[in-house]
PDB file of C-alpha atoms in Angstrom:
ATOM      1  CA  MET A 257     117.210 125.939 120.747  1.00  0.00           C
ATOM      2  CA  LYS A 258     121.399 125.208 120.978  1.00  0.00           C
ATOM      3  CA  ASN A 259     120.583 121.223 121.205  1.00  0.00           C
ATOM      4  CA  ILE A 260     118.518 121.244 118.875  1.00  0.00           C
ATOM      5  CA  ILE A 261     121.270 122.969 115.338  1.00  0.00           C
ATOM      6  CA  PHE A 262     123.860 120.613 117.299  1.00  0.00           C
ATOM      7  CA  MET A 263     121.287 117.926 116.653  1.00  0.00           C
ATOM      8  CA  MET A 264     121.435 118.827 112.754  1.00  0.00           C
ATOM      9  CA  ALA A 265     125.322 119.324 113.278  1.00  0.00           C
ATOM     10  CA  LEU A 266     125.298 116.062 114.483  1.00  0.00           C
ATOM     11  CA  MET A 267     123.291 114.230 112.187  1.00  0.00           C
ATOM     12  CA  LEU A 268     124.710 115.963 108.881  1.00  0.00           C
ATOM     13  CA  THR A 269     127.615 115.394 110.351  1.00  0.00           C
ATOM     14  CA  LEU A 270     126.733 111.416 110.752  1.00  0.00           C
ATOM     15  CA  THR A 271     125.425 110.956 107.456  1.00  0.00           C
ATOM     16  CA  SER A 272     128.017 112.628 105.535  1.00  0.00           C
ATOM     17  CA  CYS A 273     130.643 110.101 106.946  1.00  0.00           C
ATOM     18  CA  HIS A 274     128.361 107.434 106.124  1.00  0.00           C
ATOM     19  CA  SER A 275     127.357 107.413 103.057  1.00  0.00           C
ATOM     20  CA  GLN A 276     127.511 102.960 102.230  1.00  0.00           C
ATOM     21  CA  THR A 277     126.593 100.810 103.929  1.00  0.00           C
ATOM     22  CA  LYS A 278     127.894  97.241 104.374  1.00  0.00           C
ATOM     23  CA  LYS A 279     126.072  94.025 104.443  1.00  0.00           C
ATOM     24  CA  THR A 280     126.604  91.843 107.485  1.00  0.00           C
ATOM     25  CA  SER A 281     124.952  88.318 105.199  1.00  0.00           C
ATOM     26  CA  ASP A 282     128.603  87.867 104.319  1.00  0.00           C
ATOM     27  CA  ARG A 283     129.858  88.002 107.728  1.00  0.00           C
ATOM     28  CA  ASN A 284     130.626  84.726 110.076  1.00  0.00           C
ATOM     29  CA  ASN A 285     128.696  86.692 113.377  1.00  0.00           C
ATOM     30  CA  VAL A 286     128.333  84.525 115.849  1.00  0.00           C
ATOM     31  CA  ALA A 287     128.702  86.104 119.713  1.00  0.00           C
ATOM     32  CA  LYS A 288     130.558  83.889 122.070  1.00  0.00           C
ATOM     33  CA  SER A 289     129.436  83.546 125.457  1.00  0.00           C
ATOM     34  CA  THR A 290     132.081  85.511 127.955  1.00  0.00           C
ATOM     35  CA  GLU A 291     132.301  86.174 131.051  1.00  0.00           C
ATOM     36  CA  ALA A 292     132.564  89.864 129.910  1.00  0.00           C
ATOM     37  CA  SER A 293     128.971  89.686 127.878  1.00  0.00           C
ATOM     38  CA  LYS A 294     127.740  88.572 131.192  1.00  0.00           C
ATOM     39  CA  LYS A 295     128.109  91.867 133.403  1.00  0.00           C
ATOM     40  CA  THR A 296     125.314  93.447 134.662  1.00  0.00           C
ATOM     41  CA  ASN A 297     124.888  97.083 133.898  1.00  0.00           C
ATOM     42  CA  ALA A 298     125.486  97.511 137.401  1.00  0.00           C
ATOM     43  CA  GLU A 299     129.237  96.369 136.811  1.00  0.00           C
ATOM     44  CA  TRP A 300     129.902  98.522 133.415  1.00  0.00           C
ATOM     45  CA  LYS A 301     128.574 101.687 135.573  1.00  0.00           C
ATOM     46  CA  ALA A 302     130.977 101.491 138.052  1.00  0.00           C
ATOM     47  CA  GLU A 303     134.134 100.289 136.494  1.00  0.00           C
ATOM     48  CA  LEU A 304     133.614 102.469 132.817  1.00  0.00           C
ATOM     49  CA  THR A 305     134.076 106.581 132.668  1.00  0.00           C
ATOM     50  CA  PRO A 306     129.583 107.908 132.393  1.00  0.00           C
ATOM     51  CA  GLU A 307     131.230 108.604 129.250  1.00  0.00           C
ATOM     52  CA  GLN A 308     132.276 105.209 127.922  1.00  0.00           C
ATOM     53  CA  TYR A 309     129.133 103.811 129.304  1.00  0.00           C
ATOM     54  CA  GLU A 310     127.483 106.020 126.877  1.00  0.00           C
ATOM     55  CA  VAL A 311     129.221 105.451 124.196  1.00  0.00           C
ATOM     56  CA  LEU A 312     130.188 100.948 124.419  1.00  0.00           C
ATOM     57  CA  ARG A 313     126.242  99.810 126.100  1.00  0.00           C
ATOM     58  CA  GLU A 314     123.875 102.963 125.483  1.00  0.00           C
ATOM     59  CA  LYS A 315     125.400 102.280 121.943  1.00  0.00           C
ATOM     60  CA  GLY A 316     126.170 106.297 121.854  1.00  0.00           C
ATOM     61  CA  THR A 317     128.674 108.135 119.553  1.00  0.00           C
ATOM     62  CA  GLU A 318     131.079 110.556 120.693  1.00  0.00           C
ATOM     63  CA  ARG A 319     131.317 114.017 118.017  1.00  0.00           C
ATOM     64  CA  PRO A 320     133.641 114.910 116.106  1.00  0.00           C
ATOM     65  CA  PHE A 321     137.302 115.367 116.088  1.00  0.00           C
ATOM     66  CA  THR A 322     136.860 114.894 119.354  1.00  0.00           C
ATOM     67  CA  GLY A 323     138.090 111.719 120.483  1.00  0.00           C
ATOM     68  CA  ALA A 324     141.824 110.531 121.488  1.00  0.00           C
ATOM     69  CA  TYR A 325     143.014 109.383 118.439  1.00  0.00           C
ATOM     70  CA  TRP A 326     141.321 109.870 115.416  1.00  0.00           C
ATOM     71  CA  ASN A 327     144.537 111.920 114.425  1.00  0.00           C
ATOM     72  CA  THR A 328     147.089 109.327 116.003  1.00  0.00           C
ATOM     73  CA  PHE A 329     149.304 107.672 113.129  1.00  0.00           C
ATOM     74  CA  GLU A 330     152.142 105.509 116.111  1.00  0.00           C
ATOM     75  CA  GLU A 331     152.952 102.299 115.581  1.00  0.00           C
ATOM     76  CA  GLY A 332     151.223  99.852 118.370  1.00  0.00           C
ATOM     77  CA  LYS A 333     147.023  97.640 118.507  1.00  0.00           C
ATOM     78  CA  TYR A 334     144.734  99.230 119.641  1.00  0.00           C
ATOM     79  CA  VAL A 335     142.029  97.213 122.729  1.00  0.00           C
ATOM     80  CA  CYS A 336     138.223  97.277 123.314  1.00  0.00           C
ATOM     81  CA  ALA A 337     138.329  99.974 126.069  1.00  0.00           C
ATOM     82  CA  ALA A 338     136.201  97.077 127.857  1.00  0.00           C
ATOM     83  CA  CYS A 339     137.372  94.591 127.688  1.00  0.00           C
ATOM     84  CA  GLY A 340     140.909  94.714 126.681  1.00  0.00           C
ATOM     85  CA  GLN A 341     140.960  92.521 123.599  1.00  0.00           C
ATOM     86  CA  THR A 342     142.881  93.411 120.222  1.00  0.00           C
ATOM     87  CA  LEU A 343     140.703  94.650 117.846  1.00  0.00           C
ATOM     88  CA  PHE A 344     142.633  96.024 115.912  1.00  0.00           C
ATOM     89  CA  ASN A 345     146.506  96.831 114.371  1.00  0.00           C
ATOM     90  CA  SER A 346     147.512 100.119 112.992  1.00  0.00           C
ATOM     91  CA  ASP A 347     149.206  98.982 109.555  1.00  0.00           C
ATOM     92  CA  SER A 348     145.361  99.028 109.090  1.00  0.00           C
ATOM     93  CA  LYS A 349     144.510 101.808 110.817  1.00  0.00           C
ATOM     94  CA  PHE A 350     143.936 105.113 108.469  1.00  0.00           C
ATOM     95  CA  ASP A 351     143.269 108.770 107.713  1.00  0.00           C
ATOM     96  CA  SER A 352     139.463 108.619 106.611  1.00  0.00           C
ATOM     97  CA  ASP A 353     139.575 113.211 107.343  1.00  0.00           C
ATOM     98  CA  CYS A 354     135.636 112.021 109.084  1.00  0.00           C
ATOM     99  CA  GLY A 355     136.841 112.999 112.979  1.00  0.00           C
ATOM    100  CA  TRP A 356     137.068 109.589 114.475  1.00  0.00           C
ATOM    101  CA  PRO A 357     139.172 106.954 114.058  1.00  0.00           C
ATOM    102  CA  SER A 358     139.456 104.653 110.489  1.00  0.00           C
ATOM    103  CA  PHE A 359     140.630 100.713 110.372  1.00  0.00           C
ATOM    104  CA  ASP A 360     140.321  99.408 107.406  1.00  0.00           C
ATOM    105  CA  ARG A 361     140.498  95.585 109.108  1.00  0.00           C
ATOM    106  CA  ALA A 362     139.399  94.184 112.499  1.00  0.00           C
ATOM    107  CA  ILE A 363     141.781  91.050 113.408  1.00  0.00           C
ATOM    108  CA  GLU A 364     139.969  88.435 112.955  1.00  0.00           C
ATOM    109  CA  GLY A 365     136.998  87.068 115.580  1.00  0.00           C
ATOM    110  CA  SER A 366     137.115  90.195 117.418  1.00  0.00           C
ATOM    111  CA  VAL A 367     134.593  92.331 115.636  1.00  0.00           C
ATOM    112  CA  LEU A 368     130.365  90.716 115.545  1.00  0.00           C
ATOM    113  CA  TYR A 369     128.928  92.976 113.289  1.00  0.00           C
ATOM    114  CA  VAL A 370     124.796  93.942 113.833  1.00  0.00           C
ATOM    115  CA  LYS A 371     122.333  95.324 111.067  1.00  0.00           C
ATOM    116  CA  ASP A 372     121.641  99.282 112.246  1.00  0.00           C
ATOM    117  CA  VAL A 373     118.296 101.292 110.664  1.00  0.00           C
ATOM    118  CA  SER A 374     118.248 104.059 114.408  1.00  0.00           C
ATOM    119  CA  TYR A 375     118.298 107.640 112.361  1.00  0.00           C
ATOM    120  CA  GLY A 376     116.337 106.524 109.606  1.00  0.00           C
ATOM    121  CA  MET A 377     119.505 104.839 107.976  1.00  0.00           C
ATOM    122  CA  THR A 378     120.631 100.824 107.407  1.00  0.00           C
ATOM    123  CA  ARG A 379     123.923 100.535 108.445  1.00  0.00           C
ATOM    124  CA  THR A 380     126.230  97.790 109.980  1.00  0.00           C
ATOM    125  CA  GLU A 381     127.036  98.361 113.128  1.00  0.00           C
ATOM    126  CA  VAL A 382     130.587  96.670 114.795  1.00  0.00           C
ATOM    127  CA  LEU A 383     130.603  94.883 118.081  1.00  0.00           C
ATOM    128  CA  CYS A 384     132.961  93.808 120.312  1.00  0.00           C
ATOM    129  CA  SER A 385     133.030  90.504 120.186  1.00  0.00           C
ATOM    130  CA  ASN A 386     134.041  89.403 123.987  1.00  0.00           C
ATOM    131  CA  CYS A 387     131.952  92.050 125.300  1.00  0.00           C
ATOM    132  CA  GLN A 388     129.203  93.065 122.849  1.00  0.00           C
ATOM    133  CA  GLY A 389     130.751  96.788 123.468  1.00  0.00           C
ATOM    134  CA  HIS A 390     129.670  98.768 121.091  1.00  0.00           C
ATOM    135  CA  LEU A 391     132.926 100.079 119.131  1.00  0.00           C
ATOM    136  CA  GLY A 392     131.448 102.184 115.369  1.00  0.00           C
ATOM    137  CA  HIS A 393     130.135 101.045 112.229  1.00  0.00           C
ATOM    138  CA  VAL A 394     131.566  99.498 109.111  1.00  0.00           C
ATOM    139  CA  PHE A 395     130.793 101.206 105.096  1.00  0.00           C
ATOM    140  CA  ASP A 396     131.942 100.443 101.820  1.00  0.00           C
ATOM    141  CA  ASP A 397     134.100 103.450 101.654  1.00  0.00           C
ATOM    142  CA  GLY A 398     137.270 102.865 102.898  1.00  0.00           C
ATOM    143  CA  PRO A 399     140.534 102.490 100.828  1.00  0.00           C
ATOM    144  CA  LYS A 400     140.015 100.458  97.427  1.00  0.00           C
ATOM    145  CA  GLU A 401     143.291  98.722  97.463  1.00  0.00           C
ATOM    146  CA  THR A 402     143.332  97.635 100.474  1.00  0.00           C
ATOM    147  CA  THR A 403     140.094  96.100 101.943  1.00  0.00           C
ATOM    148  CA  GLY A 404     137.703  98.394 100.570  1.00  0.00           C
ATOM    149  CA  GLU A 405     136.209  98.978 104.329  1.00  0.00           C
ATOM    150  CA  ARG A 406     136.174 101.971 107.068  1.00  0.00           C
ATOM    151  CA  PHE A 407     135.934 100.979 110.859  1.00  0.00           C
ATOM    152  CA  CYS A 408     134.563 104.089 112.220  1.00  0.00           C
ATOM    153  CA  THR A 409     135.027 103.776 115.677  1.00  0.00           C
ATOM    154  CA  ASN A 410     134.484 105.620 118.681  1.00  0.00           C
ATOM    155  CA  SER A 411     137.958 106.614 119.613  1.00  0.00           C
ATOM    156  CA  ILE A 412     136.531 106.598 123.835  1.00  0.00           C
ATOM    157  CA  SER A 413     135.983 102.755 123.232  1.00  0.00           C
ATOM    158  CA  ILE A 414     139.050 102.162 122.539  1.00  0.00           C
ATOM    159  CA  LYS A 415     142.722 102.142 123.971  1.00  0.00           C
ATOM    160  CA  PHE A 416     145.783 102.504 123.094  1.00  0.00           C
ATOM    161  CA  ILE A 417     148.563 100.410 123.287  1.00  0.00           C
ATOM    162  CA  ALA A 418     152.091 100.662 121.333  1.00  0.00           C
ATOM    163  CA  ALA A 419     154.481  98.948 120.596  1.00  0.00           C
ATOM    164  CA  LYS A 420     157.430  98.426 122.760  1.00  0.00           C
ATOM    165  CA  LYS A 421     160.265  99.792 120.867  1.00  0.00           C
TER     166      LYS A 421
END
């Protein structure tokens, strides 16, 4: 019964935070073959924590308001937790009140966009373009004064590197 209640609460949170989808047809979506993208599941399991593996390789989602970076706004950059590719700069991060780190833009060429029709919704999944690790989803409900996009990202799929002072 607890699992059912948890799943219902999670679905309610996901649907309330994911109000709009981003069209994938206007994206340059070319996956490059890299050493990281060729790793086996066994190699990824040996390198990642079980929680990172669940999100990055099996497209899981961490619970909202629990990740390390949902409420962090220091100067620096965010890299893929699996392969280290730079994905976001801190100046693109904003407070979206959804419980996950939110960015209004990714570094050009750093992410791939994939249509996701799971859980009865149509969304745009965001993957690291280097290792194809699952990062989260992108929506059209971000800040209108910038890009209008919200990259809703799992904290566990990224690492923060503070700017040198």
